[in-house]
Coordinates of C-alpha atoms in Angstrom, one line a residue:
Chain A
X1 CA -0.6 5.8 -14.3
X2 CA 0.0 2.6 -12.5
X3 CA -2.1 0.5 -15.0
X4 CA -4.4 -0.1 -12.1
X5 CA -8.3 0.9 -12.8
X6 CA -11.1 1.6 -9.9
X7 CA -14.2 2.5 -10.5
X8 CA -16.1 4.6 -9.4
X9 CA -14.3 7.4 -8.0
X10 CA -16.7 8.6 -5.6
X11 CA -19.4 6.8 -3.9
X12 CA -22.1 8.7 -1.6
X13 CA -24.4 6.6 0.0
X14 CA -26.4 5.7 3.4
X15 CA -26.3 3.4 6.5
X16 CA -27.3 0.1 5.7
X17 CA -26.7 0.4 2.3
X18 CA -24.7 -2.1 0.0
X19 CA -22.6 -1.4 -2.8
X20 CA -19.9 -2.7 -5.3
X21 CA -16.5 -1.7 -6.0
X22 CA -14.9 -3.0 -9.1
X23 CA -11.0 -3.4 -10.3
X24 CA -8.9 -4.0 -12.8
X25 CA -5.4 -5.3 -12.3
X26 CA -2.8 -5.0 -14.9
X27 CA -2.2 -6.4 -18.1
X28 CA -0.8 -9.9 -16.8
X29 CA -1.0 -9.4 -13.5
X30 CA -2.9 -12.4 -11.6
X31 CA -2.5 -11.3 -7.9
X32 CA -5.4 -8.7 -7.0
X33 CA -5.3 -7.0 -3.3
X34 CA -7.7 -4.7 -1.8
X35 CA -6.5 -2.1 1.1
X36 CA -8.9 0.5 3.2
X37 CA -7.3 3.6 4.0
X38 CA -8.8 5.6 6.5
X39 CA -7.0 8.3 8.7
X40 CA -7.8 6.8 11.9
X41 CA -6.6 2.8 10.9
X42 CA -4.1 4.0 8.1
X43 CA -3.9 1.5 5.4
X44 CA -5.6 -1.7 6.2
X45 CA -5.0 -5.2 4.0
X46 CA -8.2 -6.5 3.2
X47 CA -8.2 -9.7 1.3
X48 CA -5.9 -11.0 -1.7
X49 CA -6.9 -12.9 -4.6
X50 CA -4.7 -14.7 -6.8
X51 CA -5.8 -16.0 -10.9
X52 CA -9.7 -16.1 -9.3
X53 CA -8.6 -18.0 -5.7
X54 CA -8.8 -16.2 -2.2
X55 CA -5.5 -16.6 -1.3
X56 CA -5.2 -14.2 1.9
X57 CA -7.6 -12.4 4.3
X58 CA -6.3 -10.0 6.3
X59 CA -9.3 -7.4 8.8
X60 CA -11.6 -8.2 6.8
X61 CA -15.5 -7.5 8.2
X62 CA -18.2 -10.4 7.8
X63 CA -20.2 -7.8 6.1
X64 CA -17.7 -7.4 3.3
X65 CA -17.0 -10.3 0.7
X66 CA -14.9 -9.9 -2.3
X67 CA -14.1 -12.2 -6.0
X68 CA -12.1 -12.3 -8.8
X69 CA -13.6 -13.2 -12.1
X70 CA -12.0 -15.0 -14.9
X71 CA -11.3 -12.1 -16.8
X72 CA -9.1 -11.4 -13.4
X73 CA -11.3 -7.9 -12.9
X74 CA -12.4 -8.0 -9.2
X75 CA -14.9 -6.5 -6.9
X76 CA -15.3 -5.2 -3.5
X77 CA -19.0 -5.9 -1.9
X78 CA -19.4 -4.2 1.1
X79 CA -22.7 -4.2 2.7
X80 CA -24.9 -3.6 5.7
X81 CA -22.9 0.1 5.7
X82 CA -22.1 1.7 8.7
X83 CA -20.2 5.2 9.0
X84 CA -17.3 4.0 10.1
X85 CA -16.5 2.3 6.9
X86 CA -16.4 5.6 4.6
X87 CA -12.4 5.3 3.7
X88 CA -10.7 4.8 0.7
X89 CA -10.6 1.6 -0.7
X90 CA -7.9 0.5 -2.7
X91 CA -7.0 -2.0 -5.1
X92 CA -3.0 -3.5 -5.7
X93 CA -2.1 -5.7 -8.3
X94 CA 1.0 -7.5 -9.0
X95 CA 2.4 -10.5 -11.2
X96 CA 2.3 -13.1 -8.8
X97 CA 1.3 -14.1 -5.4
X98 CA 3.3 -14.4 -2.2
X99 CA 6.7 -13.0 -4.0
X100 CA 9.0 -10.5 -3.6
X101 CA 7.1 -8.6 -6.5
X102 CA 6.1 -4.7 -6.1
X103 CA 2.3 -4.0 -5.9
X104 CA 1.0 -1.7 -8.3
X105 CA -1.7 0.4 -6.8
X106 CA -5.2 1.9 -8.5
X107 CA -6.5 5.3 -7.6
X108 CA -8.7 4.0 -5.1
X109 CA -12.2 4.4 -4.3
X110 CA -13.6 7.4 -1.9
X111 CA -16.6 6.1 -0.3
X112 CA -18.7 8.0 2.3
X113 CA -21.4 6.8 4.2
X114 CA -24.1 9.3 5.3
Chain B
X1 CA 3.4 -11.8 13.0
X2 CA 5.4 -8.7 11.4
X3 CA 5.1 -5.3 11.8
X4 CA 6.7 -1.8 10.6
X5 CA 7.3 1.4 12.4
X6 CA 7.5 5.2 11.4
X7 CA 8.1 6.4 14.4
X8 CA 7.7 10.4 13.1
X9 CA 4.3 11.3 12.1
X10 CA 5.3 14.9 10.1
X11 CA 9.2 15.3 8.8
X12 CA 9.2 18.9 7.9
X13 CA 12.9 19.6 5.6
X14 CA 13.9 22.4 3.8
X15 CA 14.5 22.3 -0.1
X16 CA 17.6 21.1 -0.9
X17 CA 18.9 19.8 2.1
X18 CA 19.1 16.3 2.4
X19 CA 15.9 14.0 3.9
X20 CA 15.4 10.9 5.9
X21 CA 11.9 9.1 6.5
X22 CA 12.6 6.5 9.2
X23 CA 11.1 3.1 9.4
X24 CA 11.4 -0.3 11.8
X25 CA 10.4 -3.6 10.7
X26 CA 9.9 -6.5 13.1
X27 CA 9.5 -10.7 11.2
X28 CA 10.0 -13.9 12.5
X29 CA 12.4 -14.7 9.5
X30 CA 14.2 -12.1 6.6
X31 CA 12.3 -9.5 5.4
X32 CA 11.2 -7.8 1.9
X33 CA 11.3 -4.3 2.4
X34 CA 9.5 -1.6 0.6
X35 CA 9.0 2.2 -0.3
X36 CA 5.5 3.7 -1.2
X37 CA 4.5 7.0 -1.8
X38 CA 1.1 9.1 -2.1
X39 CA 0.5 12.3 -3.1
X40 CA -3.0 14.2 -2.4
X41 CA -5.9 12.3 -3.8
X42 CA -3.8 9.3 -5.3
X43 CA -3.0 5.8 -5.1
X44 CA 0.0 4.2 -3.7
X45 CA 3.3 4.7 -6.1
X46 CA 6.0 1.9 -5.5
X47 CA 9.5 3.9 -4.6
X48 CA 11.8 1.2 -4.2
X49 CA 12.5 -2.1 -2.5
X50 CA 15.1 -4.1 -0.8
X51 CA 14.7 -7.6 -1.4
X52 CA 18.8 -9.5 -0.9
X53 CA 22.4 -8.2 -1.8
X54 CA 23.3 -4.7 -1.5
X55 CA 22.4 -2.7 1.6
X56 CA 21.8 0.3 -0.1
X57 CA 19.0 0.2 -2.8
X58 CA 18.2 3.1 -5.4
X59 CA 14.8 4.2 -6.4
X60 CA 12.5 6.3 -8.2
X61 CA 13.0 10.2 -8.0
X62 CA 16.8 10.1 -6.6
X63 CA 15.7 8.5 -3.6
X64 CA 17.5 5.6 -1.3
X65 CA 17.1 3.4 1.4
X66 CA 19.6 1.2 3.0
X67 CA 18.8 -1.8 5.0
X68 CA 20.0 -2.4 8.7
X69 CA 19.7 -6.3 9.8
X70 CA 21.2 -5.8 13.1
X71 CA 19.2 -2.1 14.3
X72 CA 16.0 -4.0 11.7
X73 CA 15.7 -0.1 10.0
X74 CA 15.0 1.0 5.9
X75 CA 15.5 4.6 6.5
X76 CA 14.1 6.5 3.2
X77 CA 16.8 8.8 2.1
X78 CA 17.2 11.6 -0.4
X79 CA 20.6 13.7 -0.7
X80 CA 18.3 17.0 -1.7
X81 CA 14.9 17.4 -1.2
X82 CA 12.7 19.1 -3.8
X83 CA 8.6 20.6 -2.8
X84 CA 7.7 18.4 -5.2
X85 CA 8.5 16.0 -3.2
X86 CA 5.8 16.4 -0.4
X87 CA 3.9 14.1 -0.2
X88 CA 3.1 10.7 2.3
X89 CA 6.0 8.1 2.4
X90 CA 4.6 4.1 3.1
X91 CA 7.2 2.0 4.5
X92 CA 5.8 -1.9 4.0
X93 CA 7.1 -5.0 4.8
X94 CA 6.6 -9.0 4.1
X95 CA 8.8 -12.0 5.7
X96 CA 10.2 -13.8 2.9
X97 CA 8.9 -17.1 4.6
X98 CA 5.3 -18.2 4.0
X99 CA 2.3 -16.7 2.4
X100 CA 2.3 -13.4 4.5
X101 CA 0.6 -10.2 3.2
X102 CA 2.9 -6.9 3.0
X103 CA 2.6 -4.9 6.2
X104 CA 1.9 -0.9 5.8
X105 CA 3.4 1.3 8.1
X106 CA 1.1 4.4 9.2
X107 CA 3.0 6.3 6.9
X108 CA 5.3 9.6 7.3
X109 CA 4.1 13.0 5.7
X110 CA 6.8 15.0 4.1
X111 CA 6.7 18.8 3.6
X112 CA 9.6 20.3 1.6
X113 CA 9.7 23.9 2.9
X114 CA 11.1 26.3 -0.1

């Protein structure tokens, strides 16, 4: 258990859709990153977030937006869904941002788009 | 920009002989170097990482890796391979210079034969 928490597990849902995707990093861990893994793309940085700041964005779609809250829990907002973006979605935490620290990865998030 | 390669898609090893996971990094300046794993329906588990010093770094479940400057390699190495270890190997990789996000390989799959 990497201390990492996703929720939910599973997410069903159709085209056009929009849902949320919530995280939550490690105790003391400020630097939150999300990842899509998908067979086709492998795994795909999405966007960082470091003590409630955007600090990176990596392939990130216009259709997808992403925060950090104070508590340091984030969340994932992907909408406008198309079937290309069922993939699992993860989430990475680590102590700080930009350093040579390992990221700590959550179960991740299986999402499917009918 | 930076990139890694795992140039073998499937690495198929009996148990008990030894194992190697290849992987190629390109960055402008010096690299952090690092060793994920994932088994079936998990998140990412951090193996190991090379950040200065040593060549040769020691990880989680008896594995290895050794940095290469000159032939830019962190071959993943195990003296004897185990089932359990079967799983899907992430080689990852961030320049030290500059607020870069770690670069994913598109990972190696492992299968330890008995």
């Amino acid at each position: 258990d990497s201390g990492v928490t996703q929720t939910p597990k599973h997410l069903i849902t159709a085209t056009g859709q929009r849902v949320t995707l919530r995280c939550s990093p490690r105790s003391g861990d400020l630097s939150v990153y999300w990842y899509q893994q998908s067979l086709d793309q492998g795994l795909q940085f999405l966007i960082q977030y470091y003590n409630g700041e955007e600090r990176a964005k990596g392939n990130i779609l216009e259709r997808f937006s992403a925060q950090q809250f104070p508590d340091l829990h984030s969340e994932l907002n992907l909408s406008s869904l198309e079937l290309g973006d069922s993939a699992l979605y993860f989430c990475a935490s680590s102590v700080v941002a930009g350093s040579y620290n390992e990221q700590f990865f959550g179960p991740g998030t299986r999402l499917t788009v009918l | 920009a930076q990139s890694v390669a795992q140039p073998e898609d499937q690495v198929n090893v009996a148990e008990g002989n030894p194992l190697t996971v290849k992987c190629t990094y390109s960055v402008s300046g010096n690299p952090y170097l690092f060793w994920y794993v994932q088994y079936p329906n998990r998140g990412l588990q951090f193996l190991l990482k090379y950040i200065t010093g040593d060549n040769l770094v020691k990880g989680s479940y008896g594995f290895e890796a050794e940095f290469n400057k000159s032939q830019t390699s962190f071959h993943l190495k195990k003296p004897s391979a185990l089932v359990s270890d079967s799983a899907l190997y992430f080689c990852a990789v961030r320049d030290i210079a500059g607020n870069t996000p770690l670069v994913f390989g598109k990972g190696t799959r492992l299968s330890v034969i008995a």
